[in-house]
PDB file of C-alpha atoms in Angstrom:
ATOM      1  CA  GLN A   1      10.227 109.062 201.068  1.00  0.00           C
ATOM      2  CA  VAL A   2      11.730 108.626 204.504  1.00  0.00           C
ATOM      3  CA  GLN A   3       9.747 107.155 207.356  1.00  0.00           C
ATOM      4  CA  LEU A   4      10.702 107.147 211.005  1.00  0.00           C
ATOM      5  CA  VAL A   5       9.108 104.998 213.685  1.00  0.00           C
ATOM      6  CA  GLU A   6       9.907 105.517 217.356  1.00  0.00           C
ATOM      7  CA  SER A   7       9.527 102.913 220.075  1.00  0.00           C
ATOM      8  CA  GLY A   8      10.599 102.300 223.641  1.00  0.00           C
ATOM      9  CA  GLY A   9       8.657 104.973 225.465  1.00  0.00           C
ATOM     10  CA  GLY A  10       6.731 104.265 228.618  1.00  0.00           C
ATOM     11  CA  LEU A  11       6.300 104.990 232.299  1.00  0.00           C
ATOM     12  CA  VAL A  12       9.354 104.959 234.552  1.00  0.00           C
ATOM     13  CA  GLN A  13      10.159 106.212 238.031  1.00  0.00           C
ATOM     14  CA  ALA A  14      12.508 109.121 238.560  1.00  0.00           C
ATOM     15  CA  GLY A  15      16.091 107.900 238.531  1.00  0.00           C
ATOM     16  CA  GLY A  16      15.282 105.089 236.145  1.00  0.00           C
ATOM     17  CA  SER A  17      16.295 104.470 232.546  1.00  0.00           C
ATOM     18  CA  LEU A  18      14.679 103.990 229.167  1.00  0.00           C
ATOM     19  CA  ARG A  19      16.074 103.376 225.714  1.00  0.00           C
ATOM     20  CA  LEU A  20      14.232 104.862 222.781  1.00  0.00           C
ATOM     21  CA  SER A  21      14.673 103.384 219.322  1.00  0.00           C
ATOM     22  CA  CYS A  22      14.045 104.956 215.942  1.00  0.00           C
ATOM     23  CA  ALA A  23      13.745 102.817 212.823  1.00  0.00           C
ATOM     24  CA  VAL A  24      14.446 104.833 209.692  1.00  0.00           C
ATOM     25  CA  SER A  25      13.528 103.781 206.175  1.00  0.00           C
ATOM     26  CA  GLY A  26      15.430 105.017 203.166  1.00  0.00           C
ATOM     27  CA  ARG A  27      18.341 103.713 201.142  1.00  0.00           C
ATOM     28  CA  SER A  28      20.553 106.649 202.081  1.00  0.00           C
ATOM     29  CA  PHE A  29      20.126 106.378 205.837  1.00  0.00           C
ATOM     30  CA  SER A  30      23.874 106.329 206.405  1.00  0.00           C
ATOM     31  CA  ARG A  31      23.972 109.864 204.976  1.00  0.00           C
ATOM     32  CA  TYR A  32      21.304 111.299 207.253  1.00  0.00           C
ATOM     33  CA  ALA A  33      21.907 113.230 210.426  1.00  0.00           C
ATOM     34  CA  VAL A  34      19.306 112.263 213.019  1.00  0.00           C
ATOM     35  CA  GLY A  35      17.948 114.111 215.986  1.00  0.00           C
ATOM     36  CA  TRP A  36      15.689 113.584 218.962  1.00  0.00           C
ATOM     37  CA  PHE A  37      13.362 116.379 220.008  1.00  0.00           C
ATOM     38  CA  ARG A  38      10.764 116.402 222.732  1.00  0.00           C
ATOM     39  CA  GLN A  39       7.554 118.254 223.360  1.00  0.00           C
ATOM     40  CA  VAL A  40       5.302 118.858 226.301  1.00  0.00           C
ATOM     41  CA  SER A  41       1.700 119.671 225.496  1.00  0.00           C
ATOM     42  CA  GLY A  42       1.271 123.408 225.027  1.00  0.00           C
ATOM     43  CA  LYS A  43       4.988 124.059 224.689  1.00  0.00           C
ATOM     44  CA  GLU A  44       7.448 124.344 221.828  1.00  0.00           C
ATOM     45  CA  ARG A  45       9.166 121.240 220.570  1.00  0.00           C
ATOM     46  CA  GLU A  46      12.696 121.356 221.942  1.00  0.00           C
ATOM     47  CA  PHE A  47      15.985 119.828 220.986  1.00  0.00           C
ATOM     48  CA  ALA A  48      17.313 116.923 223.041  1.00  0.00           C
ATOM     49  CA  ALA A  49      20.113 115.234 221.088  1.00  0.00           C
ATOM     50  CA  ALA A  50      21.483 114.769 217.570  1.00  0.00           C
ATOM     51  CA  ILE A  51      24.040 112.657 215.768  1.00  0.00           C
ATOM     52  CA  SER A  52      25.882 113.122 212.485  1.00  0.00           C
ATOM     53  CA  TRP A  53      25.691 110.730 209.547  1.00  0.00           C
ATOM     54  CA  ASN A  54      28.703 108.704 210.679  1.00  0.00           C
ATOM     55  CA  GLY A  55      28.256 109.068 214.423  1.00  0.00           C
ATOM     56  CA  ASP A  56      31.414 111.107 214.878  1.00  0.00           C
ATOM     57  CA  ASN A  57      29.589 114.200 215.990  1.00  0.00           C
ATOM     58  CA  THR A  58      26.917 114.359 218.675  1.00  0.00           C
ATOM     59  CA  MET A  59      25.151 117.261 220.345  1.00  0.00           C
ATOM     60  CA  TYR A  60      23.031 117.436 223.485  1.00  0.00           C
ATOM     61  CA  ALA A  61      20.808 119.956 225.147  1.00  0.00           C
ATOM     62  CA  ASP A  62      22.279 121.165 228.414  1.00  0.00           C
ATOM     63  CA  SER A  63      19.302 119.721 230.261  1.00  0.00           C
ATOM     64  CA  VAL A  64      20.155 116.156 229.189  1.00  0.00           C
ATOM     65  CA  LYS A  65      23.944 116.292 228.874  1.00  0.00           C
ATOM     66  CA  GLY A  66      25.611 113.581 230.911  1.00  0.00           C
ATOM     67  CA  ARG A  67      22.367 111.598 231.253  1.00  0.00           C
ATOM     68  CA  PHE A  68      21.322 110.876 227.648  1.00  0.00           C
ATOM     69  CA  THR A  69      23.376 109.182 224.955  1.00  0.00           C
ATOM     70  CA  ILE A  70      22.495 109.111 221.278  1.00  0.00           C
ATOM     71  CA  SER A  71      23.903 106.413 219.016  1.00  0.00           C
ATOM     72  CA  ARG A  72      23.236 104.845 215.638  1.00  0.00           C
ATOM     73  CA  ASP A  73      23.674 101.577 213.791  1.00  0.00           C
ATOM     74  CA  ASN A  74      23.843 102.298 210.085  1.00  0.00           C
ATOM     75  CA  ALA A  75      23.791  98.607 209.212  1.00  0.00           C
ATOM     76  CA  LYS A  76      20.353  98.322 210.815  1.00  0.00           C
ATOM     77  CA  ASN A  77      18.984 101.795 209.946  1.00  0.00           C
ATOM     78  CA  MET A  78      18.488 102.455 213.648  1.00  0.00           C
ATOM     79  CA  VAL A  79      19.088 105.345 216.011  1.00  0.00           C
ATOM     80  CA  TYR A  80      18.895 105.057 219.781  1.00  0.00           C
ATOM     81  CA  LEU A  81      18.515 107.399 222.710  1.00  0.00           C
ATOM     82  CA  GLN A  82      19.655 105.923 225.998  1.00  0.00           C
ATOM     83  CA  MET A  83      18.136 107.944 228.819  1.00  0.00           C
ATOM     84  CA  ASN A  84      19.509 107.475 232.331  1.00  0.00           C
ATOM     85  CA  SER A  85      18.834 109.213 235.637  1.00  0.00           C
ATOM     86  CA  LEU A  86      15.472 110.301 234.344  1.00  0.00           C
ATOM     87  CA  LYS A  87      13.755 113.249 235.957  1.00  0.00           C
ATOM     88  CA  VAL A  88      10.098 114.219 236.140  1.00  0.00           C
ATOM     89  CA  GLU A  89      10.879 117.131 233.834  1.00  0.00           C
ATOM     90  CA  ASP A  90      11.960 114.703 231.115  1.00  0.00           C
ATOM     91  CA  THR A  91       8.305 113.764 230.675  1.00  0.00           C
ATOM     92  CA  ALA A  92       7.343 114.538 227.073  1.00  0.00           C
ATOM     93  CA  VAL A  93       6.576 113.073 223.696  1.00  0.00           C
ATOM     94  CA  TYR A  94       9.890 112.233 222.060  1.00  0.00           C
ATOM     95  CA  TYR A  95      10.265 112.599 218.305  1.00  0.00           C
ATOM     96  CA  CYS A  96      12.908 111.175 216.022  1.00  0.00           C
ATOM     97  CA  THR A  97      13.785 113.279 212.990  1.00  0.00           C
ATOM     98  CA  ALA A  98      16.060 112.974 209.972  1.00  0.00           C
ATOM     99  CA  LYS A  99      18.100 115.652 208.225  1.00  0.00           C
ATOM    100  CA  THR A 100      18.497 114.412 204.676  1.00  0.00           C
ATOM    101  CA  THR A 101      20.152 117.459 203.149  1.00  0.00           C
ATOM    102  CA  ALA A 102      23.831 118.283 203.387  1.00  0.00           C
ATOM    103  CA  PRO A 103      25.667 118.925 205.562  1.00  0.00           C
ATOM    104  CA  TRP A 104      24.743 115.761 207.429  1.00  0.00           C
ATOM    105  CA  VAL A 105      25.993 116.976 210.750  1.00  0.00           C
ATOM    106  CA  ALA A 106      24.225 117.107 214.073  1.00  0.00           C
ATOM    107  CA  ASP A 107      22.051 120.186 214.377  1.00  0.00           C
ATOM    108  CA  THR A 108      20.013 121.669 217.205  1.00  0.00           C
ATOM    109  CA  ARG A 109      17.582 123.565 214.954  1.00  0.00           C
ATOM    110  CA  LYS A 110      14.329 121.731 214.221  1.00  0.00           C
ATOM    111  CA  ASP A 111      13.760 123.602 210.966  1.00  0.00           C
ATOM    112  CA  ARG A 112      16.859 121.872 209.530  1.00  0.00           C
ATOM    113  CA  TYR A 113      15.183 118.458 209.720  1.00  0.00           C
ATOM    114  CA  ASP A 114      13.062 117.120 206.888  1.00  0.00           C
ATOM    115  CA  TYR A 115      11.178 114.098 208.187  1.00  0.00           C
ATOM    116  CA  TRP A 116       9.604 113.340 211.554  1.00  0.00           C
ATOM    117  CA  GLY A 117       8.235 110.312 213.304  1.00  0.00           C
ATOM    118  CA  GLN A 118       4.926 110.158 215.151  1.00  0.00           C
ATOM    119  CA  GLY A 119       6.531 110.324 218.565  1.00  0.00           C
ATOM    120  CA  THR A 120       6.638 108.126 221.640  1.00  0.00           C
ATOM    121  CA  GLN A 121       5.445 109.145 225.093  1.00  0.00           C
ATOM    122  CA  VAL A 122       7.890 109.118 227.988  1.00  0.00           C
ATOM    123  CA  THR A 123       6.429 109.655 231.443  1.00  0.00           C
ATOM    124  CA  VAL A 124       8.641 109.922 234.503  1.00  0.00           C
ATOM    125  CA  SER A 125       6.884 109.671 237.844  1.00  0.00           C
ATOM    126  CA  SER A 126       8.168 111.015 241.144  1.00  0.00           C
TER     127      SER A 126
END
């Protein structure tokens, strides 16, 4: 079983920064691709960012490109999402997810991911 636990969410003013962390259990973590998705109540869960198993490949939604950076530390089984220049429209619950089946490349499609965390709330005030 793979478990993911997000942390680092909170309330921040527009223009500010937050760093989300995702702790991933599992002996094969270094082989997983990992993604961050976000969801506003009543809306579809949408892709934000993803990173391949070795960190060589990253993908971002157009809405966050240039402001968010995804990274990973395979020695610590951790994935991070650095969020800068936050906007009110970034307000959402952010979910970390792992893609444990090959190919372990970054993917924008949520149905390609196997395990999900419980989510962490990010609220950006104006």
